[in-house]
Structure formats: structure tokens, C-alpha cells
mmCIF file of C-alpha atoms and ligand atoms in Angstrom:
data_model
loop_
_atom_site.group_PDB
_atom_site.id
_atom_site.type_symbol
_atom_site.label_atom_id
_atom_site.label_comp_id
_atom_site.label_asym_id
_atom_site.label_seq_id
_atom_site.Cartn_x
_atom_site.Cartn_y
_atom_site.Cartn_z
ATOM 1 C CA MET A 6 -28.018 7.672 -27.310
ATOM 2 C CA MET A 7 -26.806 9.417 -30.458
ATOM 3 C CA THR A 8 -23.054 9.777 -30.571
ATOM 4 C CA GLU A 9 -21.608 12.462 -32.790
ATOM 5 C CA LYS A 10 -19.948 11.142 -35.910
ATOM 6 C CA THR A 11 -16.260 11.825 -36.466
ATOM 7 C CA ASP A 12 -15.457 14.503 -39.038
ATOM 8 C CA ILE A 13 -13.409 12.294 -41.356
ATOM 9 C CA LYS A 14 -12.299 15.113 -43.659
ATOM 10 C CA SER A 15 -10.452 16.785 -40.762
ATOM 11 C CA LEU A 16 -8.357 13.697 -39.995
ATOM 12 C CA THR A 17 -4.748 13.327 -41.101
ATOM 13 C CA LEU A 18 -3.765 10.185 -42.999
ATOM 14 C CA GLU A 19 -1.934 8.907 -39.912
ATOM 15 C CA GLU A 20 -5.031 9.342 -37.751
ATOM 16 C CA LEU A 21 -7.212 7.628 -40.303
ATOM 17 C CA GLU A 22 -4.775 4.726 -40.521
ATOM 18 C CA GLU A 23 -4.818 4.393 -36.776
ATOM 19 C CA GLN A 24 -8.606 4.405 -36.580
ATOM 20 C CA LEU A 25 -9.030 1.868 -39.366
ATOM 21 C CA ARG A 26 -6.398 -0.380 -37.845
ATOM 22 C CA GLU A 27 -8.435 -0.354 -34.637
ATOM 23 C CA GLN A 28 -11.432 -1.435 -36.697
ATOM 24 C CA GLY A 29 -9.420 -4.334 -38.117
ATOM 25 C CA GLU A 30 -8.884 -2.883 -41.601
ATOM 26 C CA LYS A 31 -5.681 -3.124 -43.630
ATOM 27 C CA SER A 32 -3.675 0.100 -43.642
ATOM 28 C CA PHE A 33 -3.899 0.577 -47.432
ATOM 29 C CA ARG A 34 -7.647 1.080 -46.953
ATOM 30 C CA ALA A 35 -6.924 4.292 -45.086
ATOM 31 C CA LYS A 36 -4.836 5.526 -48.028
ATOM 32 C CA GLN A 37 -7.613 4.693 -50.467
ATOM 33 C CA ILE A 38 -10.186 6.508 -48.375
ATOM 34 C CA TYR A 39 -7.896 9.490 -47.864
ATOM 35 C CA GLN A 40 -7.386 9.753 -51.612
ATOM 36 C CA TRP A 41 -11.102 9.563 -52.317
ATOM 37 C CA ILE A 42 -11.648 12.423 -49.903
ATOM 38 C CA HIS A 43 -8.666 14.679 -50.572
ATOM 39 C CA GLU A 44 -7.574 13.921 -54.113
ATOM 40 C CA LYS A 45 -10.619 12.699 -56.000
ATOM 41 C CA LEU A 46 -12.819 14.975 -53.910
ATOM 42 C CA VAL A 47 -15.893 12.724 -53.724
ATOM 43 C CA ASP A 48 -19.030 13.905 -51.953
ATOM 44 C CA SER A 49 -20.148 10.635 -50.389
ATOM 45 C CA PHE A 50 -18.914 7.310 -49.090
ATOM 46 C CA GLU A 51 -21.119 5.706 -51.766
ATOM 47 C CA ASP A 52 -18.746 7.050 -54.432
ATOM 48 C CA MET A 53 -15.697 5.247 -52.985
ATOM 49 C CA THR A 54 -16.116 2.439 -55.446
ATOM 50 C CA ASN A 55 -12.992 0.418 -54.691
ATOM 51 C CA LEU A 56 -14.250 -0.234 -51.157
ATOM 52 C CA SER A 57 -16.697 -3.004 -50.359
ATOM 53 C CA LYS A 58 -20.336 -1.999 -49.934
ATOM 54 C CA GLU A 59 -20.105 -3.212 -46.373
ATOM 55 C CA LEU A 60 -17.119 -0.959 -45.548
ATOM 56 C CA ARG A 61 -18.772 2.022 -47.199
ATOM 57 C CA ARG A 62 -21.833 1.441 -45.043
ATOM 58 C CA ARG A 63 -19.749 1.154 -41.891
ATOM 59 C CA LEU A 64 -17.896 4.361 -42.724
ATOM 60 C CA ALA A 65 -21.161 6.198 -43.252
ATOM 61 C CA ASP A 66 -22.366 4.919 -39.870
ATOM 62 C CA SER A 67 -19.443 6.261 -37.887
ATOM 63 C CA TYR A 68 -18.121 9.160 -39.940
ATOM 64 C CA GLU A 69 -19.453 12.359 -41.345
ATOM 65 C CA LEU A 70 -18.090 13.590 -44.698
ATOM 66 C CA THR A 71 -18.324 17.357 -44.362
ATOM 67 C CA THR A 72 -19.305 18.958 -47.655
ATOM 68 C CA LEU A 73 -20.088 22.609 -48.200
ATOM 69 C CA HIS A 74 -23.113 23.559 -50.194
ATOM 70 C CA MET A 75 -22.580 26.158 -52.876
ATOM 71 C CA VAL A 76 -25.329 28.714 -52.347
ATOM 72 C CA ASP A 77 -24.259 30.735 -55.338
ATOM 73 C CA VAL A 78 -21.348 32.047 -57.349
ATOM 74 C CA LYS A 79 -20.831 35.347 -59.098
ATOM 75 C CA ILE A 80 -18.439 35.480 -62.020
ATOM 76 C CA SER A 81 -16.649 38.661 -63.045
ATOM 77 C CA GLU A 82 -16.772 39.506 -66.726
ATOM 78 C CA ILE A 83 -13.698 41.682 -66.309
ATOM 79 C CA ASP A 84 -11.144 39.248 -64.942
ATOM 80 C CA GLY A 85 -12.860 35.894 -64.352
ATOM 81 C CA THR A 86 -12.815 36.270 -60.563
ATOM 82 C CA ARG A 87 -15.445 34.099 -58.902
ATOM 83 C CA LYS A 88 -16.991 34.960 -55.552
ATOM 84 C CA TYR A 89 -18.627 32.034 -53.823
ATOM 85 C CA LEU A 90 -21.069 31.776 -50.964
ATOM 86 C CA PHE A 91 -21.028 28.412 -49.217
ATOM 87 C CA GLU A 92 -23.446 27.095 -46.649
ATOM 88 C CA LEU A 93 -21.957 25.026 -43.818
ATOM 89 C CA PRO A 94 -23.681 21.926 -42.448
ATOM 90 C CA ASP A 95 -25.103 23.981 -39.532
ATOM 91 C CA GLY A 96 -26.532 26.658 -41.819
ATOM 92 C CA HIS A 97 -23.881 29.358 -41.412
ATOM 93 C CA VAL A 98 -22.711 31.028 -44.601
ATOM 94 C CA ILE A 99 -19.131 31.881 -45.561
ATOM 95 C CA GLU A 100 -17.464 33.368 -48.620
ATOM 96 C CA SER A 101 -14.467 32.325 -50.692
ATOM 97 C CA VAL A 102 -12.938 33.897 -53.768
ATOM 98 C CA LEU A 103 -11.194 32.442 -56.815
ATOM 99 C CA MET A 104 -8.722 34.719 -58.589
ATOM 100 C CA ARG A 105 -7.283 33.774 -61.948
ATOM 101 C CA TYR A 106 -3.730 34.840 -62.600
ATOM 102 C CA ARG A 107 -1.296 34.037 -65.359
ATOM 103 C CA HIS A 108 0.632 31.906 -62.906
ATOM 104 C CA GLY A 109 -2.393 29.876 -61.838
ATOM 105 C CA ASN A 110 -5.630 29.748 -59.912
ATOM 106 C CA SER A 111 -5.558 31.247 -56.450
ATOM 107 C CA VAL A 112 -8.278 30.721 -53.843
ATOM 108 C CA CYS A 113 -8.878 32.981 -50.861
ATOM 109 C CA ILE A 114 -10.550 31.090 -48.028
ATOM 110 C CA SER A 115 -12.262 32.052 -44.783
ATOM 111 C CA SER A 116 -10.951 30.629 -41.510
ATOM 112 C CA GLN A 117 -13.828 31.574 -39.189
ATOM 113 C CA VAL A 118 -17.505 32.503 -39.391
ATOM 114 C CA GLY A 119 -17.222 36.177 -38.543
ATOM 115 C CA CYS A 120 -14.234 37.444 -36.572
ATOM 116 C CA ARG A 121 -13.560 38.914 -33.130
ATOM 117 C CA MET A 122 -10.550 41.083 -33.974
ATOM 118 C CA GLY A 123 -12.584 44.223 -34.597
ATOM 119 C CA CYS A 124 -10.461 45.935 -37.289
ATOM 120 C CA ARG A 125 -12.303 49.172 -37.946
ATOM 121 C CA PHE A 126 -12.446 49.024 -41.746
ATOM 122 C CA CYS A 127 -13.351 45.340 -42.057
ATOM 123 C CA ALA A 128 -16.864 44.007 -42.674
ATOM 124 C CA SER A 129 -16.157 40.474 -41.425
ATOM 125 C CA THR A 130 -15.882 41.564 -37.831
ATOM 126 C CA LEU A 131 -18.927 43.836 -37.512
ATOM 127 C CA GLU A 132 -21.056 41.149 -35.875
ATOM 128 C CA GLY A 133 -18.247 39.441 -33.973
ATOM 129 C CA LEU A 134 -17.235 35.814 -34.111
ATOM 130 C CA GLU A 135 -19.863 33.142 -34.732
ATOM 131 C CA ARG A 136 -17.549 30.152 -34.617
ATOM 132 C CA ASN A 137 -14.300 28.660 -35.826
ATOM 133 C CA LEU A 138 -14.215 26.690 -39.044
ATOM 134 C CA ARG A 139 -13.183 23.073 -38.903
ATOM 135 C CA PRO A 140 -10.217 21.946 -41.007
ATOM 136 C CA SER A 141 -12.697 20.071 -43.214
ATOM 137 C CA GLU A 142 -14.614 23.274 -43.831
ATOM 138 C CA MET A 143 -11.426 25.068 -44.753
ATOM 139 C CA VAL A 144 -10.200 22.460 -47.248
ATOM 140 C CA ASP A 145 -13.646 21.997 -48.706
ATOM 141 C CA GLN A 146 -13.755 25.628 -49.856
ATOM 142 C CA VAL A 147 -10.812 24.770 -52.103
ATOM 143 C CA TYR A 148 -12.264 21.382 -53.097
ATOM 144 C CA ARG A 149 -15.658 22.819 -54.111
ATOM 145 C CA ILE A 150 -13.974 25.514 -56.182
ATOM 146 C CA GLN A 151 -11.576 23.135 -57.915
ATOM 147 C CA LYS A 152 -14.547 20.915 -58.807
ATOM 148 C CA ASP A 153 -16.524 23.899 -60.011
ATOM 149 C CA ILE A 154 -13.859 25.206 -62.389
ATOM 150 C CA LYS A 155 -12.475 21.775 -63.329
ATOM 151 C CA GLU A 156 -8.970 23.191 -63.150
ATOM 152 C CA ARG A 157 -6.221 22.823 -60.636
ATOM 153 C CA VAL A 158 -6.003 25.329 -57.800
ATOM 154 C CA SER A 159 -2.324 26.150 -57.355
ATOM 155 C CA ASN A 160 -2.326 28.780 -54.606
ATOM 156 C CA VAL A 161 -4.331 29.333 -51.457
ATOM 157 C CA VAL A 162 -4.375 32.449 -49.323
ATOM 158 C CA VAL A 163 -5.969 32.344 -45.884
ATOM 159 C CA MET A 164 -7.093 35.940 -46.178
ATOM 160 C CA GLY A 165 -10.860 35.718 -46.162
ATOM 161 C CA SER A 166 -13.092 36.272 -43.148
ATOM 162 C CA GLY A 167 -11.632 35.411 -39.771
ATOM 163 C CA GLU A 168 -8.273 35.515 -38.039
ATOM 164 C CA PRO A 169 -6.440 32.271 -38.859
ATOM 165 C CA LEU A 170 -4.174 32.418 -35.795
ATOM 166 C CA ASP A 171 -7.301 32.688 -33.613
ATOM 167 C CA ASN A 172 -8.232 29.245 -34.988
ATOM 168 C CA TYR A 173 -4.724 27.901 -34.730
ATOM 169 C CA ASP A 174 -5.140 24.131 -34.578
ATOM 170 C CA SER A 175 -7.543 24.052 -37.501
ATOM 171 C CA LEU A 176 -5.211 26.274 -39.493
ATOM 172 C CA VAL A 177 -2.215 23.993 -39.047
ATOM 173 C CA ARG A 178 -4.281 20.928 -39.835
ATOM 174 C CA PHE A 179 -5.623 22.705 -42.914
ATOM 175 C CA ILE A 180 -2.068 23.386 -44.104
ATOM 176 C CA ARG A 181 -1.047 19.763 -43.626
ATOM 177 C CA LEU A 182 -4.137 18.411 -45.380
ATOM 178 C CA ILE A 183 -4.040 20.718 -48.391
ATOM 179 C CA SER A 184 -0.303 20.182 -48.967
ATOM 180 C CA HIS A 185 -0.323 16.415 -48.362
ATOM 181 C CA GLU A 186 1.060 14.379 -51.234
ATOM 182 C CA LYS A 187 -1.940 12.059 -51.187
ATOM 183 C CA GLY A 188 -4.320 15.012 -51.424
ATOM 184 C CA LEU A 189 -4.302 18.094 -53.663
ATOM 185 C CA HIS A 190 -0.604 18.407 -52.835
ATOM 186 C CA ILE A 191 -0.540 22.190 -53.079
ATOM 187 C CA SER A 192 2.999 23.257 -52.287
ATOM 188 C CA GLN A 193 3.357 24.984 -48.923
ATOM 189 C CA ARG A 194 5.302 27.645 -50.749
ATOM 190 C CA ASN A 195 2.075 28.479 -52.514
ATOM 191 C CA LEU A 196 0.142 28.951 -49.288
ATOM 192 C CA THR A 197 -0.111 32.303 -47.514
ATOM 193 C CA VAL A 198 -1.505 32.932 -44.045
ATOM 194 C CA SER A 199 -2.536 36.487 -43.278
ATOM 195 C CA THR A 200 -2.676 37.630 -39.659
ATOM 196 C CA CYS A 201 -3.519 40.836 -37.833
ATOM 197 C CA GLY A 202 -0.461 40.145 -35.684
ATOM 198 C CA ILE A 203 -1.083 37.717 -32.823
ATOM 199 C CA VAL A 204 2.447 37.341 -31.466
ATOM 200 C CA PRO A 205 2.186 33.961 -29.681
ATOM 201 C CA GLY A 206 0.483 32.506 -32.768
ATOM 202 C CA ILE A 207 3.262 33.716 -35.079
ATOM 203 C CA GLU A 208 5.901 32.299 -32.728
ATOM 204 C CA LYS A 209 4.148 28.961 -32.576
ATOM 205 C CA LEU A 210 3.659 28.782 -36.329
ATOM 206 C CA ALA A 211 7.368 29.412 -36.843
ATOM 207 C CA LYS A 212 8.087 26.197 -34.965
ATOM 208 C CA GLU A 213 5.732 23.938 -36.935
ATOM 209 C CA ASN A 214 8.316 23.208 -39.576
ATOM 210 C CA LEU A 215 6.094 24.463 -42.378
ATOM 211 C CA SER A 216 7.088 26.621 -45.316
ATOM 212 C CA VAL A 217 4.051 28.811 -45.783
ATOM 213 C CA THR A 218 4.310 32.544 -46.390
ATOM 214 C CA LEU A 219 3.286 34.819 -43.569
ATOM 215 C CA ALA A 220 1.464 38.033 -44.391
ATOM 216 C CA LEU A 221 1.144 40.619 -41.653
ATOM 217 C CA SER A 222 -1.636 43.183 -41.677
ATOM 218 C CA LEU A 223 0.471 46.172 -40.738
ATOM 219 C CA HIS A 224 -1.685 49.112 -41.854
ATOM 220 C CA ALA A 225 0.294 51.726 -39.922
ATOM 221 C CA PRO A 226 3.932 52.589 -39.215
ATOM 222 C CA ASN A 227 3.446 53.140 -35.457
ATOM 223 C CA ASP A 228 1.334 51.854 -32.591
ATOM 224 C CA GLN A 229 -0.567 55.079 -32.213
ATOM 225 C CA VAL A 230 -2.137 55.035 -35.684
ATOM 226 C CA ARG A 231 -2.333 51.266 -35.726
ATOM 227 C CA ARG A 232 -4.454 51.275 -32.575
ATOM 228 C CA THR A 233 -7.034 53.546 -34.174
ATOM 229 C CA LEU A 234 -7.536 50.944 -36.917
ATOM 230 C CA MET A 235 -6.880 47.638 -35.143
ATOM 231 C CA PRO A 236 -7.872 46.893 -31.537
ATOM 232 C CA VAL A 237 -5.394 43.984 -31.499
ATOM 233 C CA ALA A 238 -2.614 46.606 -31.563
ATOM 234 C CA HIS A 239 -3.457 47.430 -27.935
ATOM 235 C CA LYS A 240 -2.535 43.895 -27.016
ATOM 236 C CA TYR A 241 0.636 43.441 -29.059
ATOM 237 C CA ALA A 242 3.088 46.261 -29.646
ATOM 238 C CA LEU A 243 4.390 46.721 -33.165
ATOM 239 C CA GLY A 244 7.972 46.093 -32.072
ATOM 240 C CA ASP A 245 7.038 42.666 -30.727
ATOM 241 C CA VAL A 246 4.947 41.813 -33.767
ATOM 242 C CA LEU A 247 7.772 42.700 -36.142
ATOM 243 C CA LYS A 248 10.265 40.762 -34.085
ATOM 244 C CA ALA A 249 8.034 37.681 -34.246
ATOM 245 C CA CYS A 250 7.745 38.174 -38.026
ATOM 246 C CA HIS A 251 11.478 38.476 -38.396
ATOM 247 C CA ASP A 252 12.000 35.279 -36.400
ATOM 248 C CA TYR A 253 9.425 33.613 -38.627
ATOM 249 C CA PHE A 254 11.498 34.586 -41.634
ATOM 250 C CA GLU A 255 14.715 33.370 -39.997
ATOM 251 C CA LYS A 256 13.215 30.005 -39.128
ATOM 252 C CA THR A 257 11.365 29.322 -42.369
ATOM 253 C CA GLY A 258 13.354 31.288 -44.944
ATOM 254 C CA ARG A 259 10.050 32.565 -46.305
ATOM 255 C CA ARG A 260 10.043 36.215 -47.258
ATOM 256 C CA LEU A 261 7.291 38.152 -45.461
ATOM 257 C CA THR A 262 4.446 40.150 -46.901
ATOM 258 C CA PHE A 263 3.259 43.329 -45.186
ATOM 259 C CA GLU A 264 -0.254 44.369 -46.049
ATOM 260 C CA TYR A 265 -1.006 48.040 -45.767
ATOM 261 C CA SER A 266 -4.550 49.212 -46.453
ATOM 262 C CA LEU A 267 -4.453 52.863 -47.427
ATOM 263 C CA VAL A 268 -7.128 54.959 -45.749
ATOM 264 C CA ARG A 269 -7.467 58.579 -46.748
ATOM 265 C CA GLY A 270 -6.127 60.957 -44.135
ATOM 266 C CA VAL A 271 -5.449 58.170 -41.646
ATOM 267 C CA ASN A 272 -2.270 56.367 -42.686
ATOM 268 C CA ASP A 273 -1.449 57.542 -46.204
ATOM 269 C CA ASN A 274 0.768 60.631 -45.996
ATOM 270 C CA LEU A 275 4.430 60.799 -46.920
ATOM 271 C CA GLU A 276 5.503 61.047 -43.282
ATOM 272 C CA GLU A 277 3.889 57.678 -42.757
ATOM 273 C CA ALA A 278 5.551 56.240 -45.847
ATOM 274 C CA ARG A 279 8.898 57.399 -44.434
ATOM 275 C CA ALA A 280 8.178 55.911 -41.025
ATOM 276 C CA LEU A 281 7.107 52.677 -42.681
ATOM 277 C CA ALA A 282 10.290 52.452 -44.731
ATOM 278 C CA LEU A 283 12.391 52.950 -41.607
ATOM 279 C CA LEU A 284 10.338 50.471 -39.629
ATOM 280 C CA ILE A 285 10.814 47.610 -42.064
ATOM 281 C CA LYS A 286 14.194 48.413 -43.576
ATOM 282 C CA ASP A 287 15.801 45.337 -42.029
ATOM 283 C CA GLN A 288 13.018 42.924 -42.902
ATOM 284 C CA GLN A 289 13.043 40.598 -45.897
ATOM 285 C CA ALA A 290 9.643 41.690 -47.042
ATOM 286 C CA HIS A 291 7.347 42.717 -49.776
ATOM 287 C CA VAL A 292 4.740 45.431 -49.201
ATOM 288 C CA ASN A 293 1.246 45.061 -50.548
ATOM 289 C CA LEU A 294 -0.673 48.337 -50.617
ATOM 290 C CA ILE A 295 -4.441 47.881 -50.588
ATOM 291 C CA PRO A 296 -6.605 50.943 -51.324
ATOM 292 C CA VAL A 297 -9.209 50.499 -48.556
ATOM 293 C CA ASN A 298 -12.493 49.071 -49.690
ATOM 294 C CA PRO A 299 -15.040 51.361 -47.968
ATOM 295 C CA ILE A 300 -17.814 49.709 -45.976
ATOM 296 C CA LYS A 301 -21.082 51.487 -45.385
ATOM 297 C CA GLU A 302 -20.892 51.090 -41.598
ATOM 298 C CA ARG A 303 -17.752 53.252 -41.408
ATOM 299 C CA GLU A 304 -16.696 56.602 -42.739
ATOM 300 C CA TYR A 305 -13.322 55.498 -44.129
ATOM 301 C CA VAL A 306 -12.458 56.603 -47.651
ATOM 302 C CA GLN A 307 -9.921 55.338 -50.184
ATOM 303 C CA SER A 308 -6.792 57.381 -50.703
ATOM 304 C CA ASP A 309 -6.735 59.138 -54.054
ATOM 305 C CA GLU A 310 -4.673 57.814 -56.943
ATOM 306 C CA LYS A 311 -1.969 60.428 -56.608
ATOM 307 C CA THR A 312 -1.447 59.712 -52.920
ATOM 308 C CA ILE A 313 -1.280 55.967 -53.559
ATOM 309 C CA GLU A 314 1.264 56.542 -56.315
ATOM 310 C CA GLN A 315 3.402 58.784 -54.115
ATOM 311 C CA PHE A 316 3.300 56.353 -51.232
ATOM 312 C CA LYS A 317 4.355 53.537 -53.531
ATOM 313 C CA ASN A 318 7.090 55.564 -55.211
ATOM 314 C CA TYR A 319 8.538 56.625 -51.903
ATOM 315 C CA LEU A 320 8.814 53.041 -50.650
ATOM 316 C CA GLU A 321 10.393 52.015 -53.945
ATOM 317 C CA SER A 322 12.900 54.818 -53.667
ATOM 318 C CA ARG A 323 13.980 53.245 -50.370
ATOM 319 C CA GLY A 324 14.559 49.935 -52.146
ATOM 320 C CA ILE A 325 11.384 48.281 -50.880
ATOM 321 C CA ASN A 326 9.533 45.850 -53.065
ATOM 322 C CA VAL A 327 5.924 47.131 -53.414
ATOM 323 C CA THR A 328 2.757 46.206 -55.254
ATOM 324 C CA VAL A 329 -0.635 47.877 -55.209
ATOM 325 C CA ARG A 330 -3.407 45.348 -54.949
ATOM 326 C CA ARG A 331 -6.205 46.347 -57.239
ATOM 327 C CA GLU A 332 -9.589 44.947 -56.425
ATOM 328 C CA MET A 333 -10.396 41.829 -58.430
ATOM 329 C CA GLY A 334 -13.882 41.332 -59.792
ATOM 330 C CA ARG A 335 -14.975 44.943 -59.416
ATOM 331 C CA ASP A 336 -18.167 44.212 -61.284
ATOM 332 C CA ILE A 337 -19.356 41.573 -58.836
ATOM 333 C CA GLY A 338 -19.627 43.501 -55.626
ATOM 334 C CA GLY A 339 -17.728 43.834 -52.385
ATOM 335 C CA ALA A 340 -15.002 41.884 -50.707
ATOM 336 C CA CYS A 341 -13.683 41.056 -47.244
ATOM 337 C CA GLY A 342 -16.897 39.821 -45.674
ATOM 338 C CA GLN A 343 -19.134 42.250 -47.484
ATOM 339 C CA LEU A 344 -20.837 39.657 -49.662
ATOM 340 C CA ARG A 345 -21.766 37.457 -46.767
ATOM 341 C CA LYS A 346 -22.972 40.425 -44.808
ATOM 342 C CA SER A 347 -25.362 41.758 -47.432
ATOM 343 C CA PHE A 348 -26.551 38.203 -47.964
ATOM 344 C CA MET A 349 -27.425 37.887 -44.277
ATOM 345 C CA GLU A 350 -29.041 41.307 -44.091
ATOM 346 C CA GLU A 351 -31.289 40.998 -47.089
ATOM 347 C CA GLY A 352 -32.403 37.445 -46.499
ATOM 348 C CA ARG A 353 -31.101 34.403 -48.224
ATOM 349 C CA ASP A 354 -33.591 34.146 -51.057
ATOM 350 C CA THR A 355 -33.430 37.531 -52.620
ATOM 351 C CA ALA A 356 -30.167 39.031 -51.447
ATOM 352 C CA TRP A 357 -27.814 37.309 -53.783
ATOM 353 C CA ARG A 358 -29.611 38.506 -56.856
ATOM 354 C CA HIS A 359 -29.756 42.106 -55.665
ATOM 355 C CA MET A 360 -26.361 42.252 -54.167
ATOM 356 C CA HIS A 361 -25.014 45.195 -56.066
HETATM 357 N N1 SAH B 423 -7.470 38.324 -40.086
HETATM 358 C C1 SAH B 423 -6.461 38.266 -41.076
HETATM 359 C C2 SAH B 423 -6.933 37.854 -42.456
HETATM 360 C C3 SAH B 423 -8.217 38.431 -42.990
HETATM 361 S S1 SAH B 423 -8.296 40.016 -43.713
HETATM 362 C C4 SAH B 423 -5.705 39.555 -41.139
HETATM 363 O O1 SAH B 423 -6.054 40.484 -40.425
HETATM 364 O O2 SAH B 423 -4.714 39.635 -41.859
HETATM 365 C C5 SAH B 423 -7.223 40.072 -45.103
HETATM 366 C C6 SAH B 423 -6.649 41.453 -45.334
HETATM 367 O O3 SAH B 423 -7.633 42.359 -45.829
HETATM 368 C C7 SAH B 423 -6.104 42.092 -44.064
HETATM 369 O O4 SAH B 423 -4.912 42.765 -44.350
HETATM 370 C C8 SAH B 423 -7.209 43.065 -43.710
HETATM 371 O O5 SAH B 423 -6.755 44.049 -42.837
HETATM 372 C C9 SAH B 423 -7.624 43.550 -45.069
HETATM 373 N N2 SAH B 423 -8.950 44.170 -45.129
HETATM 374 C C10 SAH B 423 -10.090 43.804 -44.501
HETATM 375 N N3 SAH B 423 -11.105 44.603 -44.832
HETATM 376 C C11 SAH B 423 -10.610 45.512 -45.702
HETATM 377 C C12 SAH B 423 -11.169 46.612 -46.409
HETATM 378 N N4 SAH B 423 -12.449 46.938 -46.276
HETATM 379 N N5 SAH B 423 -10.346 47.307 -47.217
HETATM 380 C C13 SAH B 423 -9.051 46.970 -47.360
HETATM 381 N N6 SAH B 423 -8.466 45.944 -46.732
HETATM 382 C C14 SAH B 423 -9.231 45.225 -45.905
#
């Protein structure tokens, strides 16, 4: 009978040590293997050249080294943003984005194939959830990109397709692997997890003793408007979500980010800016305004420049720290699950070339 191989890239160093000890190996072997996987980013057991041929063969017999296949990459001529499509071992396709900033290279990763949260303006959720990503598939998005650009990735945002707190265990493992000192050692302070507001998940994350930044997709200053945009708002009331966020801040000391996608005529008037300012006045937070990126399946439209400016100015006048997130890589097509979607719709061979 075929037994399924263990996904070695999802194991912590401690787990790997334990497993190798059981196989009669010295514990430093586990460290060597871990470093090959998570620091030197090799693609095969064959490449682990300080291990005996015999051990490499045994590893290959019992473990699988999950590696994503880069289907293609589009590079922006405007700002150097790179949008990647990766194929998973089972044939599913996900997207990741590299953004280049003065302060370093930031990668936005997906946490699930598809999503079941149903936010009205988001392309990732249109076809529901296919499956969760494994921790190995989350780290490997960063590993592939770092190998591709041959530069260090300094920041990771879990803000691509999927709801990270709906794939909780993989998320936490991902954070531990990517920040581990024997791996890429990306500081937890440079990691951001974005959630639509799953209260029990936020509460649990606060207790993990991590120091990652939490970003909340707020998108409205009250439950009534929020529910028209985000079905999850029927399940968790804004008051409870904000309380969980505040506790997260208290426990971790990490300042929060509130994301607010501006949709014309839905959540962008000055009344709403006022309500928002009141709502978050006691939070240690930064507001990120995102002019909505229209998807063809929905009728939502971006707010106009003047409205965005007014909204921003109002919040600033109340002493709130605000930035407007401008779309990166405008010349290379959509974002937020839109690349993957057009890829799936048009067929893998031709879609990528005709994407925009
Ligand atoms: N599920 C998580 C992370 C993924 S989405 C979350 O909800 O936070 C990352 C951010 O992009 C969220 O704030 C999401 O609401 C926003 N977003 C998704 N599609 C968008 C679109 N078409 N235009 C603007 N923002 C969008």
C-alpha cells in the first residue's frame, strides 16, 4: 500500500529533530536539513550535499519536498512590481505579488485557494473555497520569489487570496517557519496578517506570543453598511471585532492597521468618515484607504479623487494616521484574485499572454 509522504517543508525544526532522532540520526542532521530547506531554499534532497547519498535517498523515500512551479511572472515597467502565478503540486493555481519599496522587498502571499468569505467586491471569493494552503505552500511563495529576484525579501503580508484566520493552524506555522532564525529569519515585526474579522481567530492569535501586525478589513463604520459588503459581518458585530483588535494590540503591542476600501456611493461620504473617526478614536491604529479595484462581476465603482482626498483629510483632521494605497503595477493587470481568475477562465495556455 502507498503511504502518503510527510510534507517536510511544513515541519518545525523541533518536529524534524524528533523524527530524525526516531530514525537514529544525530540531531545536527535535522538542523542541516532545515537550513537546506528554509535558508538555502533548495528544490530537491539531491542538492543537500553535506548529507550522505544514503540519507538523501532515505529522505526522498519518506518525505515530500513541496515546491511551487512558477507558471509565469509579469513585471511592471512602472514600479518593478512582479505578479506571479504559481502552480501547486495538485494543479491548483495561486497568485503572489512582489512589491519593491525603498525600505525593502515586500511579498503578498495567498493563504487559501479561493475563499469562502464572500466579500462582495473581491474576486478571490467568487467561486468559493477550493482548499486551504499548507504551510509549505505559503512559505514557498516567498522562497520562489526570493530565488527569482536574487534579493532578500524583508516583509511579508498575508493579504492575497484567502482568509488567513480560516486556515489558522497553517497560518501560525507559516509565521513560525518564515521568522525562524535558521530559515529566512524575517522579523515578525515585518509580517502582517490581514483578516476580514473572525473574532475567535483574532483572540487566539493574540495568545500565540507572536509579534506580527494585524490588519483588519473594516470597510465600513457601522454594521449596517458593513453587512452589505461583507457577509462575515452578519456573524461578528463590529463592536466585538474592534474589541478583539484592541485586545490584540494590548497583548502584542503591535499597532493595528484598518483597511478601508472606498466604494463610490457605498461607504465614502463624509458622514461615514466622521463615523469612522469616532469608531476608532481610542484604537492605536493606522488607516489604509484602498480605492476599490472594480471587478467585472460586480457593479462597484471607485470613489473619485476628490472624495478620496476629502475622506483622507477628514480623518487626518481628527488626528488619525492615514495612507491611500495606490495600486502597484497598474500596467500588469488586476489584483486581489483577478489574475488567477482570468487565467482559469481563459485556459492556462493562452490566458496569461492575453491577460490585459
Ligand atoms: N481575507 C483577508 C485578506 C485578503 S484581502 C481580508 O479580508 O483581510 C486583502 C484586502 O484587500 C482586504 O482588505 C480586502 O477586503 C481587500 N480587497 C479585496 N478585493 C478588493 C478590491 N477589488 N478592491 C479593493 N480592495 C479589495
